mmCIF file of C-alpha atoms in Angstrom:
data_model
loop_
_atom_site.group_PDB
_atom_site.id
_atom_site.type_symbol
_atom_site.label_atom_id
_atom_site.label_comp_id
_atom_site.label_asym_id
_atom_site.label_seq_id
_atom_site.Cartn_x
_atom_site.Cartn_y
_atom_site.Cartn_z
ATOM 1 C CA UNK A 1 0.000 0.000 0.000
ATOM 2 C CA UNK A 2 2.701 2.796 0.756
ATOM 3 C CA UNK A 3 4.418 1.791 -2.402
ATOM 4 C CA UNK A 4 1.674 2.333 -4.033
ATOM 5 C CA UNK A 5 0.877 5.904 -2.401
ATOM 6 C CA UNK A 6 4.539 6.605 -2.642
ATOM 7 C CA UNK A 7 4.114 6.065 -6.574
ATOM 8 C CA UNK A 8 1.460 8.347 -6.842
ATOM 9 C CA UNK A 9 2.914 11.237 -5.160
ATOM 10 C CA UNK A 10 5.609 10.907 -7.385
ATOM 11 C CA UNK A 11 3.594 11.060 -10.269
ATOM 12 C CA UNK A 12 2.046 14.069 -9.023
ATOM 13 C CA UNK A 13 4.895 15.873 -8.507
ATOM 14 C CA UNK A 14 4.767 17.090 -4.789
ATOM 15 C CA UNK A 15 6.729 15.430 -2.167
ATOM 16 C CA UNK A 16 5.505 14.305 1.181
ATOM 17 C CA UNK A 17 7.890 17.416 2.871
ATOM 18 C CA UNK A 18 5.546 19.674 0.690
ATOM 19 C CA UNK A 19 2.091 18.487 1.890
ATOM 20 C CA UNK A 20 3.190 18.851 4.878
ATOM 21 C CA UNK A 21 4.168 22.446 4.280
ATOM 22 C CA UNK A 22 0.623 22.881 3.046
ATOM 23 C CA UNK A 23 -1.160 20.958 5.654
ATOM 24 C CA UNK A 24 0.857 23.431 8.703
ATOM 25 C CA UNK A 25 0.111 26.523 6.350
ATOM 26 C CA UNK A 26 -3.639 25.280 6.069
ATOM 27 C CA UNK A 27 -3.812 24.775 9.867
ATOM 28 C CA UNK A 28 -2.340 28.725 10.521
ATOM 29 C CA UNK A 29 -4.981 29.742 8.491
ATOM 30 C CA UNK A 30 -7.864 27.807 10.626
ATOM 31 C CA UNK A 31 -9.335 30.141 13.627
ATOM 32 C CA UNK A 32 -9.635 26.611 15.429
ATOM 33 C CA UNK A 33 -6.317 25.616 15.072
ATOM 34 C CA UNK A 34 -4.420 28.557 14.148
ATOM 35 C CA UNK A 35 -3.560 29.200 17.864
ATOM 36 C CA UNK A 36 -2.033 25.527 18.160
ATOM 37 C CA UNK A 37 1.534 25.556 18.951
ATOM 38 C CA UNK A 38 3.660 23.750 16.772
ATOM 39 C CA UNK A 39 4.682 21.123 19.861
ATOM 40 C CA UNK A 40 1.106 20.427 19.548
ATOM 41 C CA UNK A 41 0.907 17.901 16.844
ATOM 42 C CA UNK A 42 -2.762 18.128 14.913
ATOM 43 C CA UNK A 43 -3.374 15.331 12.240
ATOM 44 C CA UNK A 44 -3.614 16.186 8.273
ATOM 45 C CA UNK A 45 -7.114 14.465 8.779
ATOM 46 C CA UNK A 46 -8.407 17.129 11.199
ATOM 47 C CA UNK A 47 -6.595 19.811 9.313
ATOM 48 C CA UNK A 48 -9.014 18.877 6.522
ATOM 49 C CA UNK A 49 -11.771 18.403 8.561
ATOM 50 C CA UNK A 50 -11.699 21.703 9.905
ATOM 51 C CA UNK A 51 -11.260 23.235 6.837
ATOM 52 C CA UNK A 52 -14.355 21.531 5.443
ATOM 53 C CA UNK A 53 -15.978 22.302 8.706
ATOM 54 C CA UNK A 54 -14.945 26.399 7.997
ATOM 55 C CA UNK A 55 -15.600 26.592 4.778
ATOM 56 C CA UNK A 56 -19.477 25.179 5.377
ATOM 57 C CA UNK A 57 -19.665 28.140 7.828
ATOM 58 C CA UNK A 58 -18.472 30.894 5.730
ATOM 59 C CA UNK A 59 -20.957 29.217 2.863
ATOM 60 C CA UNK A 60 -24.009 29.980 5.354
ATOM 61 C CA UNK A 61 -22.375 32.920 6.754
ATOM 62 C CA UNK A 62 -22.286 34.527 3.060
ATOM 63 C CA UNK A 63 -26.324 33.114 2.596
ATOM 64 C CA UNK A 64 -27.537 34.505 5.681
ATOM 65 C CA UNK A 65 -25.555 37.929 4.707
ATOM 66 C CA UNK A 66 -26.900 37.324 1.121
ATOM 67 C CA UNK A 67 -30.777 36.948 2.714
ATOM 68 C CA UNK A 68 -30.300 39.993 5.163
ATOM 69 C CA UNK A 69 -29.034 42.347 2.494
ATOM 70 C CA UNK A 70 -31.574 41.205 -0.290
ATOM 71 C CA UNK A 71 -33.922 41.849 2.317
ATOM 72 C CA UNK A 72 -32.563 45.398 3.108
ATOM 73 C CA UNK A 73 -32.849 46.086 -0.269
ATOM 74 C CA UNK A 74 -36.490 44.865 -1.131
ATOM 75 C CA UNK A 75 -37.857 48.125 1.114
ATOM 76 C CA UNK A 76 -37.452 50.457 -1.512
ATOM 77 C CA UNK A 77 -38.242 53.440 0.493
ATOM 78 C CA UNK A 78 -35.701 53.201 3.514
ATOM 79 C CA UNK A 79 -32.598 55.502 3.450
ATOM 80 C CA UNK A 80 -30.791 52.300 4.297
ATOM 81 C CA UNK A 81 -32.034 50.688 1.260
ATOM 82 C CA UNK A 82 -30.809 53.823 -0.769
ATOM 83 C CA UNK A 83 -27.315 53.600 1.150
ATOM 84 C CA UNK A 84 -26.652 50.713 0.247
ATOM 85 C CA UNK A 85 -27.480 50.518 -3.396
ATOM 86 C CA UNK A 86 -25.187 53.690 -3.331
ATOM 87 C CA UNK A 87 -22.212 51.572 -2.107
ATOM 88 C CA UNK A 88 -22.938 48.910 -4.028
ATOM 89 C CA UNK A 89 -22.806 51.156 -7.556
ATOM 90 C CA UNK A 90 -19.600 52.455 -6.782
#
């Protein structure tokens, strides 16, 4: 088995020393890991998870955003309504 995942990183072109890079400069990036010192060894597995994990949030974070401005903008006659259609033709 690791000869044959060994053969496909090869083929890929990225060494194991580079994921590895990635996965650390993934994990920095992560508000629930970013604060994890490096002594404190997190898995690639719940690197990934948590990035799945933050990237679903900032999907419904944008929708809800999305949903509160469309509804902002639906009342034509408030001066926020007509604030923000300013900014947003700028």
């Amino acid at each position: 088995m690791s000869g044959r995942r060994s053969r496909s990183r090869q083929s890929s072109g990225i060494s194991e020393d580079q994921i590895n890079d990635l996965i650390i400069k993934l994990q920095q990036l992560l508000p629930e890991l970013r604060n994890s010192r490096r002594s404190d060894k997190v898995s690639a597995s719940r690197v990934l998870q948590e990035t799945c994990n933050y990237i679903r949030n900032l999907h419904r974070e944008v929708d809800d955003l999305s949903e509160r401005l469309s509804e902002l903008l639906a009342n034509t006659d408030t001066a926020q309504a007509a604030l923000i259609r300013s900014l947003l033709t700028q």
